[in-house]
Amino acid sequence: MRTHVVDHPLVAHKLTVLRDERTDSPTFRLLTDELVTLLAYEATREVRVVPSEITTPVSPMTGTALASPKPLVVPILRAGLGMLDGMMRLLPTAEVGFLGMLRNEETLQASTYAERLPDDLSGRQCYVLDPMLATGGTLAAAIRFLTDRGADHITCVCLLAAPEGCANLERELEGLDVPVTVVTAALDERLNDKGYIVPGLGDAGDRLYGVAG
Ligand code: URA
């Protein structure tokens, strides 16, 4: 697994405002959207392309087009939905599949409670959207779900990641023969005893959508 922390002053600036407890939900949603578009630029560096023959007003040339099958963008419900528009701005022709993951608080195992994805993901590049890589359990389960269906290239886009979560994810994916990259705006200090990222930004779902349960 490869972890890529995007080092850019605009990312750092937007992330700082996002973290601030005084930032309200409308501003938080807007900044998440902008930040994800910046992360998407890095996250799509290895998107598959093919040569494309075109003619400009001056001459024929060989350009570049996205390969088929088109990439699949998979927001993890609920907080990953807040990242969808920012990602689709750069990949408007991608398809979108939805995955709802729930963590059992006793066993700490993540399970799928909802999914709307093609049965066959053979040869598909998948972009998984989950704002907070905290324990890594949800992302590990989501990645297994996608690779079990044939996905052969996974990029996770996260606003923030915790070192414990990255280590755990790496352990959980041991032996998986599919390249996995995590692209994030920052690798924070640690997880606290409630599983929150420190300094983090709080509960991403609540800050995006309010405390709706
Ligand atoms: N999920 C969140 O929304 N925030 C955290 O800090 C950790 C997990």
Tab-separated table of C-alpha atoms and ligand atoms in Angstrom:
chain	number	residue	atom	x	y	z
A	1	MET	CA	0.000	0.000	0.000
A	2	ARG	CA	1.221	3.467	-0.880
A	3	THR	CA	0.247	6.569	1.120
A	4	HIS	CA	0.489	9.912	-0.622
A	5	VAL	CA	0.094	13.063	1.491
A	6	VAL	CA	-0.654	15.948	-0.850
A	7	ASP	CA	1.741	18.766	-0.043
A	8	HIS	CA	0.275	21.986	-1.427
A	9	PRO	CA	-0.334	25.364	0.254
A	10	LEU	CA	-3.950	25.568	-0.963
A	11	VAL	CA	-4.674	22.103	0.435
A	12	ALA	CA	-3.119	23.099	3.777
A	13	HIS	CA	-5.076	26.366	3.884
A	14	LYS	CA	-8.451	24.809	3.048
A	15	LEU	CA	-7.841	21.945	5.459
A	16	THR	CA	-7.103	24.390	8.283
A	17	VAL	CA	-10.425	26.182	7.793
A	18	LEU	CA	-12.168	22.792	7.557
A	19	ARG	CA	-10.664	21.681	10.878
A	20	ASP	CA	-11.681	24.882	12.703
A	21	GLU	CA	-14.633	24.179	15.021
A	22	ARG	CA	-16.122	27.589	14.123
A	23	THR	CA	-16.601	26.545	10.453
A	24	ASP	CA	-20.320	26.001	9.815
A	25	SER	CA	-21.828	23.153	7.742
A	26	PRO	CA	-22.402	25.110	4.497
A	27	THR	CA	-18.764	26.284	4.509
A	28	PHE	CA	-17.579	22.811	5.527
A	29	ARG	CA	-19.409	21.250	2.554
A	30	LEU	CA	-17.997	23.830	0.142
A	31	LEU	CA	-14.422	23.372	1.400
A	32	THR	CA	-14.710	19.582	1.319
A	33	ASP	CA	-15.807	19.847	-2.290
A	34	GLU	CA	-12.859	22.093	-3.214
A	35	LEU	CA	-10.352	20.038	-1.256
A	36	VAL	CA	-11.472	16.764	-2.852
A	37	THR	CA	-11.025	18.273	-6.322
A	38	LEU	CA	-7.436	19.146	-5.409
A	39	LEU	CA	-6.872	15.640	-4.000
A	40	ALA	CA	-8.521	14.122	-7.083
A	41	TYR	CA	-5.882	15.719	-9.280
A	42	GLU	CA	-3.212	13.684	-7.464
A	43	ALA	CA	-5.408	10.616	-7.020
A	44	THR	CA	-6.000	10.259	-10.768
A	45	ARG	CA	-2.336	10.330	-11.744
A	46	GLU	CA	-2.485	6.637	-12.679
A	47	VAL	CA	-5.910	6.660	-14.312
A	48	ARG	CA	-5.786	4.417	-17.374
A	49	VAL	CA	-5.696	6.142	-20.726
A	50	VAL	CA	-5.446	5.188	-24.392
A	51	PRO	CA	-4.169	7.097	-27.416
A	52	SER	CA	-6.889	9.063	-29.207
A	53	GLU	CA	-6.671	10.239	-32.817
A	54	ILE	CA	-8.085	13.723	-33.338
A	55	THR	CA	-7.692	16.577	-35.790
A	56	THR	CA	-7.087	20.085	-34.496
A	57	PRO	CA	-7.921	23.100	-36.719
A	58	VAL	CA	-4.240	22.868	-37.775
A	59	SER	CA	-3.348	19.181	-38.082
A	60	PRO	CA	-4.104	15.607	-37.077
A	61	MET	CA	-2.545	14.441	-33.814
A	62	THR	CA	-2.576	11.618	-31.326
A	63	GLY	CA	-4.024	12.743	-28.015
A	64	THR	CA	-5.150	10.937	-24.881
A	65	ALA	CA	-8.526	9.624	-23.758
A	66	LEU	CA	-9.736	7.746	-20.689
A	67	ALA	CA	-9.645	3.988	-21.264
A	68	SER	CA	-12.623	1.642	-21.018
A	69	PRO	CA	-14.037	0.393	-18.755
A	70	LYS	CA	-14.489	3.801	-17.188
A	71	PRO	CA	-13.259	4.299	-13.614
A	72	LEU	CA	-15.739	3.654	-10.824
A	73	VAL	CA	-16.106	6.181	-8.000
A	74	VAL	CA	-17.378	4.650	-4.745
A	75	PRO	CA	-18.394	6.981	-1.907
A	76	ILE	CA	-18.753	5.216	1.445
A	77	LEU	CA	-22.066	6.274	3.014
A	78	ARG	CA	-22.743	8.599	4.678
A	79	ALA	CA	-19.800	11.006	4.907
A	80	GLY	CA	-18.227	9.919	1.598
A	81	LEU	CA	-21.226	11.424	-0.206
A	82	GLY	CA	-19.895	14.876	0.675
A	83	MET	CA	-16.835	14.084	-1.462
A	84	LEU	CA	-18.653	12.890	-4.576
A	85	ASP	CA	-19.162	16.158	-6.456
A	86	GLY	CA	-15.553	17.230	-5.896
A	87	MET	CA	-14.325	13.950	-7.394
A	88	MET	CA	-16.782	13.906	-10.305
A	89	ARG	CA	-15.722	17.408	-11.316
A	90	LEU	CA	-12.431	15.895	-12.526
A	91	LEU	CA	-13.845	12.559	-13.684
A	92	PRO	CA	-17.272	13.465	-15.101
A	93	THR	CA	-17.547	10.318	-17.222
A	94	ALA	CA	-16.786	7.924	-14.351
A	95	GLU	CA	-19.527	5.655	-13.074
A	96	VAL	CA	-20.644	5.845	-9.465
A	97	GLY	CA	-21.376	2.941	-7.120
A	98	PHE	CA	-22.520	3.238	-3.512
A	99	LEU	CA	-21.351	1.311	-0.489
A	100	GLY	CA	-22.810	1.610	3.017
A	101	MET	CA	-20.522	0.221	5.707
A	102	LEU	CA	-21.364	-0.133	9.392
A	103	ARG	CA	-18.993	-0.925	12.240
A	104	ASN	CA	-20.175	-3.328	14.926
A	105	GLU	CA	-19.102	-1.525	18.121
A	106	GLU	CA	-18.554	-4.847	19.973
A	107	THR	CA	-16.601	-6.830	17.395
A	108	LEU	CA	-15.242	-3.684	15.672
A	109	GLN	CA	-15.801	-5.517	12.369
A	110	ALA	CA	-17.151	-3.480	9.458
A	111	SER	CA	-20.012	-4.962	7.464
A	112	THR	CA	-21.946	-3.882	4.383
A	113	TYR	CA	-25.520	-2.651	4.993
A	114	ALA	CA	-26.170	-1.249	1.498
A	115	GLU	CA	-24.563	-1.543	-1.892
A	116	ARG	CA	-25.312	-0.459	-5.424
A	117	LEU	CA	-22.393	-1.666	-7.513
A	118	PRO	CA	-21.915	-3.746	-10.660
A	119	ASP	CA	-21.548	-7.486	-9.839
A	120	ASP	CA	-18.509	-7.730	-12.072
A	121	LEU	CA	-15.742	-5.205	-11.493
A	122	SER	CA	-13.107	-7.066	-13.514
A	123	GLY	CA	-10.470	-4.703	-14.823
A	124	ARG	CA	-12.009	-1.668	-13.096
A	125	GLN	CA	-10.052	1.087	-11.410
A	126	CYS	CA	-11.957	2.193	-8.303
A	127	TYR	CA	-11.762	5.474	-6.396
A	128	VAL	CA	-13.056	4.988	-2.870
A	129	LEU	CA	-14.183	8.149	-1.068
A	130	ASP	CA	-14.068	8.146	2.741
A	131	PRO	CA	-13.148	11.384	4.527
A	132	MET	CA	-11.554	9.893	7.651
A	133	LEU	CA	-9.079	7.005	7.622
A	134	ALA	CA	-9.304	6.410	11.389
A	135	THR	CA	-8.989	2.722	12.395
A	136	GLY	CA	-8.868	1.612	8.766
A	137	GLY	CA	-11.504	-1.107	9.363
A	138	THR	CA	-14.154	0.381	7.076
A	139	LEU	CA	-11.737	1.044	4.243
A	140	ALA	CA	-10.235	-2.443	4.528
A	141	ALA	CA	-13.716	-4.008	4.279
A	142	ALA	CA	-14.641	-1.746	1.344
A	143	ILE	CA	-11.434	-2.615	-0.521
A	144	ARG	CA	-11.990	-6.356	0.053
A	145	PHE	CA	-15.571	-5.976	-1.195
A	146	LEU	CA	-14.405	-4.325	-4.431
A	147	THR	CA	-11.469	-6.651	-5.085
A	148	ASP	CA	-13.662	-9.724	-4.416
A	149	ARG	CA	-15.741	-8.495	-7.372
A	150	GLY	CA	-12.667	-8.130	-9.571
A	151	ALA	CA	-11.495	-4.524	-9.147
A	152	ASP	CA	-7.792	-4.507	-9.967
A	153	HIS	CA	-6.644	-1.017	-8.960
A	154	ILE	CA	-7.824	0.897	-5.886
A	155	THR	CA	-7.224	4.498	-4.881
A	156	CYS	CA	-8.704	5.777	-1.614
A	157	VAL	CA	-9.264	9.510	-1.279
A	158	CYS	CA	-9.372	10.660	2.363
A	159	LEU	CA	-9.352	14.145	3.847
A	160	LEU	CA	-7.383	12.948	6.877
A	161	ALA	CA	-5.592	9.783	7.940
A	162	ALA	CA	-4.305	8.501	11.290
A	163	PRO	CA	-0.985	6.626	11.433
A	164	GLU	CA	-2.685	3.739	13.317
A	165	GLY	CA	-5.302	3.480	10.570
A	166	CYS	CA	-2.698	3.391	7.806
A	167	ALA	CA	-0.722	0.683	9.628
A	168	ASN	CA	-3.878	-1.322	10.290
A	169	LEU	CA	-5.038	-1.023	6.685
A	170	GLU	CA	-1.658	-2.172	5.450
A	171	ARG	CA	-1.849	-5.202	7.776
A	172	GLU	CA	-5.412	-6.043	6.708
A	173	LEU	CA	-4.457	-5.909	3.032
A	174	GLU	CA	-1.404	-8.139	3.374
A	175	GLY	CA	-1.380	-10.699	0.586
A	176	LEU	CA	-3.837	-8.740	-1.577
A	177	ASP	CA	-2.529	-8.777	-5.127
A	178	VAL	CA	-4.063	-5.434	-6.134
A	179	PRO	CA	-2.278	-2.082	-5.884
A	180	VAL	CA	-3.840	0.194	-3.249
A	181	THR	CA	-2.985	3.883	-2.827
A	182	VAL	CA	-4.268	6.247	-0.145
A	183	VAL	CA	-4.281	9.922	-1.114
A	184	THR	CA	-4.873	12.285	1.804
A	185	ALA	CA	-4.539	15.953	2.685
A	186	ALA	CA	-2.744	15.187	5.985
A	187	LEU	CA	-1.430	12.393	8.153
A	188	ASP	CA	-2.425	13.458	11.678
A	189	GLU	CA	-0.847	12.614	15.048
A	190	ARG	CA	-2.940	9.751	16.395
A	191	LEU	CA	-6.336	8.330	17.306
A	192	ASN	CA	-7.856	9.121	20.701
A	193	ASP	CA	-9.581	6.515	22.909
A	194	LYS	CA	-12.921	7.214	21.191
A	195	GLY	CA	-11.458	6.484	17.765
A	196	TYR	CA	-11.348	10.134	16.688
A	197	ILE	CA	-8.403	11.463	14.720
A	198	VAL	CA	-6.288	14.006	16.692
A	199	PRO	CA	-6.192	16.922	15.977
A	200	GLY	CA	-8.612	15.892	13.214
A	201	LEU	CA	-11.784	17.786	12.422
A	202	GLY	CA	-14.399	15.994	14.532
A	203	ASP	CA	-17.143	13.812	13.108
A	204	ALA	CA	-17.018	14.397	9.352
A	205	GLY	CA	-20.601	13.169	8.757
A	206	ASP	CA	-22.021	15.426	11.459
A	207	ARG	CA	-20.065	18.425	10.257
A	208	LEU	CA	-21.249	17.861	6.685
A	209	TYR	CA	-24.862	16.975	7.380
A	210	GLY	CA	-25.652	17.661	11.047
A	211	VAL	CA	-26.291	15.159	13.834
A	212	ALA	CA	-28.999	13.169	12.040
A	213	GLY	CA	-27.995	9.804	13.548
B	1	URA	N1	-14.699	9.438	11.771
B	1	URA	C1	-14.862	10.776	11.867
B	1	URA	O1	-15.823	11.332	11.339
B	1	URA	N2	-13.941	11.490	12.547
B	1	URA	C2	-12.881	10.929	13.153
B	1	URA	O2	-12.069	11.639	13.744
B	1	URA	C3	-12.730	9.527	13.040
B	1	URA	C4	-13.645	8.805	12.341
